[in-house]
Structures are given as structure tokens and as C-alpha cells.
Amino acid sequence: MGLTVRVLGPVEIAGDDGPLPVRRLLERGLLVRLALAGGTGVADERLAADLWEGEHSGVARLRVVVSRLRRSLGGSADAVVRVPGGYRLDADVVDLRAAEAAAARVRADPEAARDAAAESLAAWRGDALSDLRSLPFARREGERLDAWRAELTAARLRADLDLGAGPGIVTELARLAAEAPLDEAVRGMLATALYRAGRQADALAELAALRRDLARELGVDPTAETAELEVRLLRQDPALRPISRAVERGAGVEVRSGGMVGREPELRVLADRLDAARSGEVGVVLVEGPPGIGRTRLLEALGELAAARGFAVRWGRATEGAPAFWPWRQALRHDAGPLAPSEVPVPTAAPDDRFGLFETVVAHLEGVAGDGLVLLLDDLHRADVGSVLLLAHLAGGAGRAPLLVAAGLRPDGLDPDRAQARTELLRRPRTTRIGLGGLSPDAVGALLALVRGEPGDPEVAASVAARTGGNPLFVRELAAAATVPPTAAPAALPTAIRDAVRTRLDALGPRGASVLAAAAVLGEEVDAELVADVLAQPVEDVLDRLDEAVAAGLLGDSDGVRFAQEIVREAVASDVGSGARARLHLRAAEHLERTGTRVPEIAHHRLAAVPLGDRARAVRAAVAAAELAVRQFAFEDAVRLYDRAVGTGAALDTATRAELLLGRAHAQHLDHDVAGAMRSGAEAGALAEQLADPVLLARAAILLPDVADANWLTTSSRWCRAALGTLPGEDGALRARLLAQLAVASVWADDRVGPDPVDVVGSTALAMAERVGDTPALLTALRARQLARSGPDGNHDRLAVADRMLALTREVGDPAELWGRLWRFDALVQLGRVDEAEEELDRLEPVVARLRRPLARWHLVRNRGLLLAARGRFPEARAAADEAVRVAARGNHRAAEYPAHTLRLSIALLTGDPVDPAVFEVERYQPPPRLLSMMAAEWHAAHGDLDEARRLHARLPRPETVPLKPFMVLPFHASGGALAAAVGDAQGIDHAYAQLLPYGDLHVTAGAGAGLTGGSVRLVLGTLAAAQGRTDVAVDHLRAAVAVNEAAGLRPWAVRARIALARQLGDADAAATAAAEATALGMPTGLRH
């Protein structure tokens, strides 16, 4: 077999007897350079230039490297052959040749091209020549091979697209487009794939973004091909859709329209989704469109098709004022599952464990899917936000079951919460969107003929299409009302439809019209007893009137009596005056209060009746419904109910308004709207101050015990002091909680003189909490103790506090274990016991999975990212940091955004990634020190821009004057010292060295929420000693840093220490070896410190 080389990944060299130990960078580089020449000779000068770019002494050194290489090759040494003026290598680059052979077949038909490209790509084991890229030739050759790999990937995806793929390749195309944002072909493929995934808006947005990128970067417009694709997407060109696999197979799948007109393409999509579900692919279809467009009818057609194919079909419909998850409860009402139709909250879940409920529901659905299950959820725009988020959760999962959930939704007029939930649903990989538009004139003509039972006139069809926008319901209404002559005046559409509905309503007579009007105001589903009571009519008479409305086609009775179309209900209700409407709602609320416990509906009607009725009862009903919504995990609904209660008018007394605001803040906090919770809490506290009510003020102060926002803590501290000064002085649970919160809040106090209040007040709170046996106070007091000992000399104390918190897990559950594990992680990282710290995260993983809280997830991914970066796994670290930033930003949680951006910036310091300008904005909302600005300045210094580093350094306060919190001591002085060394700030260098020297055996990280790790403190001490001109001291520190970082498995920091040590020792070979390892890790080698 001879000598073989593999270059499509880290270099591998083998002889007849197996792998060969060619370990030195230059020897490996020389061998690969010769191997890539394909058996031809390479001149000495060329080899020297490729190995030592710009060094005239390279030719003289070349023979030394050749000699070493031959010794390393052992029995294969003869493969390196001296030729006139150069060298030749007899070796085979096996993976590259295999990839080239397969790639030669890529230009075949699509199926063969796809297979050939995939075969060629399979030869890659990672980035080509990844361990040699510090050498000039390897960097160039590696970049060329990277480009070729991208071309092969694009060719395979193009073949997939030609073969009908779409949704399945969106993710891969998006990644390729991110790597080559100006490649029109790739981004055009991505737009096509998005369109095939039912995401037309995203497809058009992708091309619009491409247009902007080309104009900004190159100053050009897209090509004609891209412009044509954009037009085809806008027109929904049928040729862009993939050929149905069922048709290609000749499977004989028949899709009947069931009397529907003009919806054949949508029915084919639904049939494909059924095929996918049959094969075990869980799917979600969102059918969207305006009222009357045919959402419900299309869902009915899907149900008919699914039933014909042997699927079980279940329906659920959303209704205003219904309990949380009502459409799901209806669909699953025959199952004793987690959403069985009951207003009793799930007994085994914590109040904020909604995501755990979602997992349980998904598992239940997959378990009951059997041979095939289709759920049809209609009118999802009326549902609670939790119902939509549950659907998004299902669409984002990875399970397999013969399950399809299709939902109808009216996208216009959604409130912000529902709009955001819809966006989350559309982003999920398993969601297919079907957007229903108006029918074409031909389809309108066919529908007119169907309704009227006679051939249609094309001119009439064109007139009706223009007048109705092709809305099928409007067409049917006009046809039924016989108002479609070709000369009909083009009246405004809403008036035309109202007139059409009025015409049919008049046929019911005054009594029938009044029954239907009351029903329309009260809701889409018609409760005959409720309508009868509200109108003071016999139930028998109401039932007769409803039967007449069903016969007239205004109501349907296939699944309970309800309006045939939402727009019909709206048209009927629009004729009811505001006074009459309020009286109907009030009577409905009174009826429900007498006859049952339908809490959400009572609240809906009470609030809709305002200003009629008792406002206080309306508020109480809203609070009861909001509290029920919280217990049922419908946090957004709870917030909305509190909002409506607060908005009932100025008649609310101050105490009631404050109570409502406290309730809203609690719901907002559970909904991960931290900023909203703080605003509501602040308003409640201000009202409590007006009332001079110490108990109410205390409740506001302790409302958000785990929020670390500095502004909130400052306000909370002031309220704690005020309440403590007024409440009785004896022991009690409320006093213990106030003391504990005051201790935590004092962490950001600016006037800290004398004894540390975090420590002193926290100790008092801890003792009182233990005396009175109040667990919430104990939890907060332990948090205060952890903060009090968060300095670098408090690690072992923090481990003890963490163990105390863990001991509360039996009583408190997962929240106690969450904090205990996090505190142990922080302390262990600072002690350099990194493997033990990682074990804490492993133990934390199932806790976070059970909690399903965004903040818990934020803690886990942020700390995972810290360790991933410290171990040199930068792509994964970046992904973790990005997720942490997203989670924090979603809750507008400034205190969480700060450490997330700190992690991202610490990665940039190692990799050379650009600094996110957002760090300066985030820092504006945090108290000193300006760590992010300091790190940004350090980044500029490390990557060659000393002018910008000096400019930022000059804007920072002198480090000697900054009052530091204990947990910030090591990261502040480490970053400040490195910056001072880079810009030549002698005073700053001396100050940082003196502050860090006592902690040389620790690692650089914060003591409360680690945020980042800079490896051993010895590395910074060595850098500072070198800047002071004390080379011997620097060498001692740096040797220790190398040993400590290597022992901890922190490769990037070990490499940084070796580079610094080699510079101090003047060891060029050691520096080159360390630089090569840095390059292999993805770190720049030209760092200045």
C-alpha cells in the first residue's frame, strides 16, 4: 500500500504497518506539501516559501526538516525523494483522491448528482488541514478546500431541491447561506426551500435581505434569475412546489375536494402531510386566512380525508373566555390525560411548570396516536396563548408518532402575545403553513354555479370576484341573497356582507333575530339555556328559534350549536348597540354565577359589561380567573385579565389597584417578562407608600426574590427598610423575609461603610428564618449568605452554603437544587476544580429539564458555554452564549443580559470574534465596574488596535478608585491588569499585581454567577510581572499557569500561557508549536498578551 496521507480533516499519515508518528509541525507540513504535489517535484525555494513565508533562511533550514521527517517515517523514509533542485514524495492522498473521483460524477442527473456529492463530502472528517493552518501553504490550501466543500454541499442541496426536497433541507441551507451571504445561488435555494416548507413570507424576506446585502457590500442588484424567482414566489408559481412523492410512486392516492372549489393545491399539501404522519413524522399544519376564507372547511376536508385513510380524527375549538387550553381539552376530552376537561389544576405540577406540562401532553399524544391520530383545532386566534405555545412545543420536538395536528387561525388583529406565539409556532421545523387567499374569477364562477345550481356567467363571476376579493363565504352569501347581477354596484365589502347576512336574518322574524343577536354577542358556541335566561324567554322557544337559524344556514349543529362562520356572528353582533351588548353580558355573568363555576366565562362577561354592573364584582371575577389561569400555566391570560381588571376605571380604590398590580407582576414574572414584572411591582410599591401600608409595601419588596437587577434591588432595599421600620419588631415570617431581601438587595448599595450589610443583615435574617421555620425566608437568607462570601477568599464557605441549600431539596424541590448546584459550580470553577464543576452541571441538567423555566435554562447554557469556551470548543460555546443572550433578551432582563454578553465577549477574546456593539448598551443599565468596556478594550489591545484600546482605557475610571463587590474582584483585576500591561499603564500594572497575588492558586472567575473563566490567575500574574521587567518571576508564574491550565483541561488558556512563556524564554520552536495548537483550536496566534 505504501505511504498514505489524509488531509480532509486533521492530517493523518500511515505506512504499511499503520499510523506514523510524524509529530513536529514543520515535518508534517513538509510531507503534506509534497503529497499535494501529486508525485511531481517541488523546488527548494518553493517549499521554503510555503513553510516560512518571507524568511530568506528557509532553504538552509529545509534540509534539517527533511532529515527529521525521514527519521520519523522510519521504513517509509524512501518515499521522500531528492530530485534536481527540490524534493518529491511517493505517497497517495487517499481521501482527497476519493473525494475528487466522486465529485467528477456530480454533473449527472439529479439523483446521481446528489449521491455523488454526498459520497464526496463523506470523505471529510472536519476542516481540511485543520492542524496545519498556521503554515502559509496550508492556510491557502485549506481555504481552497473549504470553498470546494461548500460547492459540493451546494451541489448536493441543489440536487435535493431538484428532486422535490424542501422543508428537510432548510436548516442546512440556512447554515450554508450564513457562511456565504453573497452567494445568490445558495440563498435562492434557501428561499425555494422555505417556500416549499409553507413559509412564503420567510422566503420573500430571504430574497429581500439578499438584495440589501448585495447593495450594501457590492453595490449591485440581484441577477435576473433571482429577480425572476422573487416574482414566482409572489405569484405562488405552482412549478416551485415539489412533485408529490405519492404521485411519483404511482401510489394512486386520490384527493377529493369534497365540494371545495379552488383548493386543490392546499388539499395536496394536506395529503402529503398525512403521508408523512403515517410514516411516523409528527406534523403541524397552520391554516391561516381572513374570516370566511375557508379555514374551517379545509380542516373539515382534512378530517374527511384522514378518516378515509384510517386515522382517528378529533376536533377542538377555541372560544372567548374559555378555560386555558380549551381547544386541546375538547380534542382530548375522551382521554384521561394531562388536559382532561376540568378546571381543577394539574395536581403534580409546580405553579410555573408549564413547560413540564407541555412535555407531558406531547408524550401523551404520542402514546395515544395508535395507528394514526389527527387533531383539528379551529379558531386558534381565540385561544389562550398557552394553547398556541403548546402547539409550537409539539412542532419543535423530535419524537416520532403517526400524529398530525392542524389548526385554523385568523392572523389579522392578534394582540402582541398571540402574535408572538404565532411567530414561535411558524419558526418550528415541523410547522407547515397554508395561507388561504381569495379564489380566482374562474373558481368564483364555479362556486356560484355550485350554489345556484345553474351555469355561471363569466362577467358575473368577474364582478363578484372583484367585489368579494374571492372570499368563498362572501361569494356564497351574495349568491344566496341573489345580489349578483353583472350590474350590481360595487358596494364596500363589509356593508355588502352585513346586508347579505341581514337579508337571511330577516327571514327568521323579529323573535328569531333577537335570539340570534343575543347568541352572537355572548359567544360563538350557543348555550340555549344561557340565551333563554338572558332574554327571559322559555328555553323551548329559544330552541325553536335556533333550529330555524340552523335551517337557514346561519348556525351549524354538527358539533354543538354554533355559528356557521365567525364572520356571520360578527355581522349579527355588529347590529347590537353598546348598551344592549353590556346588558347581555351582565345578565350572562349573573346567570353563570347562579348556575355554575365557569370562572373564565364569568370574568369575560363581567368585564365586558362594564360600566354596567358592580365593578368590584367584575374585578373579583377577573382576579379569580387570573389566579386559575396561573394554576393552569396560562400566564399570558393571567396578565391580560389583570390588565383588564386594572382598566375597569378610576373607581378602583388605591389598595385594590395595588393588589391587582402585585398579581400582575407575579404573572408577568412567571411569563418571563421580568421587565414588566418590575414595572408592575414598582407601581404597586408606590401605591403602598401612598397608603402608608407596611404589609402591602413588604409584599412588594419581597415580590421578586430571584431578580438581580440593580435598579430593582435598590428600590426593594428602600421598601424593606421602610416596612421594617413600621412593622412590629418581634420575630415573624414576614419580618424574616424582609430582612433576607434587604441583605440581598444591599449587594449593590453605593454607601457601604462599616460592616457589610449583606453579611450582617443576612446573618440576622438566617437566624430568624430558622427560629420561625419560614422556608421562603430561609431560601433568600441563604442567597444573602452566598453573596456575602462571594469574594475569592470565600469559596469553601460558599460550598458549605450550597450544601445547606441542597439539603432543602426534599422540602422545596428542584428550585433549591438549582441554586445549590449553581453555587457549587461557581466555587469549584474558582478553585480550579473544573471537572468537579462540570459534574455539577451534569447533575443540574435533569433539574433544569424538570423545571422547564427560561431562567433555569439560561443558567445552565451560560455555564455550559463557559466550560466549552475554556476547553476550546468554540462553535458550541458561541451557540450557548447566543442562546443565553436570546433567553435574557426575551424577558427584557437586563441583569441576565449582562453576564450573557460577558460570556460572549470572553469567547471573542480567545477567538478574535468581533465585539458585539450591544455590550456597551447593555452595560449602561448596570452599576460599576465597567467590566464589559474593560474587556472590549482588552480585545482591541490583544488584536492589534492599541489606539482604540488606549482610547477606551482612558475613558475608564482608575482601577484604584473603583469600589468593587466581592464577587467581581478576580475578573476585574485580571481584565484590568491585562489591559494595563497592553497599554503600558505602570500604575495599573502594579495595582493589579498586588491585588491578584494573594489569589495565585485560584482561577479567574466571578464568585456569584461565574460568567467566564480566564484560567489560572498565574497567567495574568506572569503577564504583569513581564510588563514590570521581572522576567524570572514572570517565567515562574507562567510555568505554573501552563501546568495548572493543562491539568484542568483548559487548552486555550494553557496555549496562551505557553505562548507567553516561550516569548519570555525566547524559544522560537516552542512558540511555533504553541501557535500551531492555537490555530488548530481556532485562536489567532498574533495576540499581544
PDB file of C-alpha atoms in Angstrom, residues 246 270 294 394:
ATOM      1  CA  ALA A 246     -47.128   9.827  -3.782  1.00  0.00           C
ATOM      2  CA  LEU A 270     -52.537  18.152   3.423  1.00  0.00           C
ATOM      3  CA  GLY A 294     -62.480  28.613   4.177  1.00  0.00           C
ATOM      4  CA  LEU A 394     -45.096  19.961  19.662  1.00  0.00           C
TER       5      LEU A 394
END
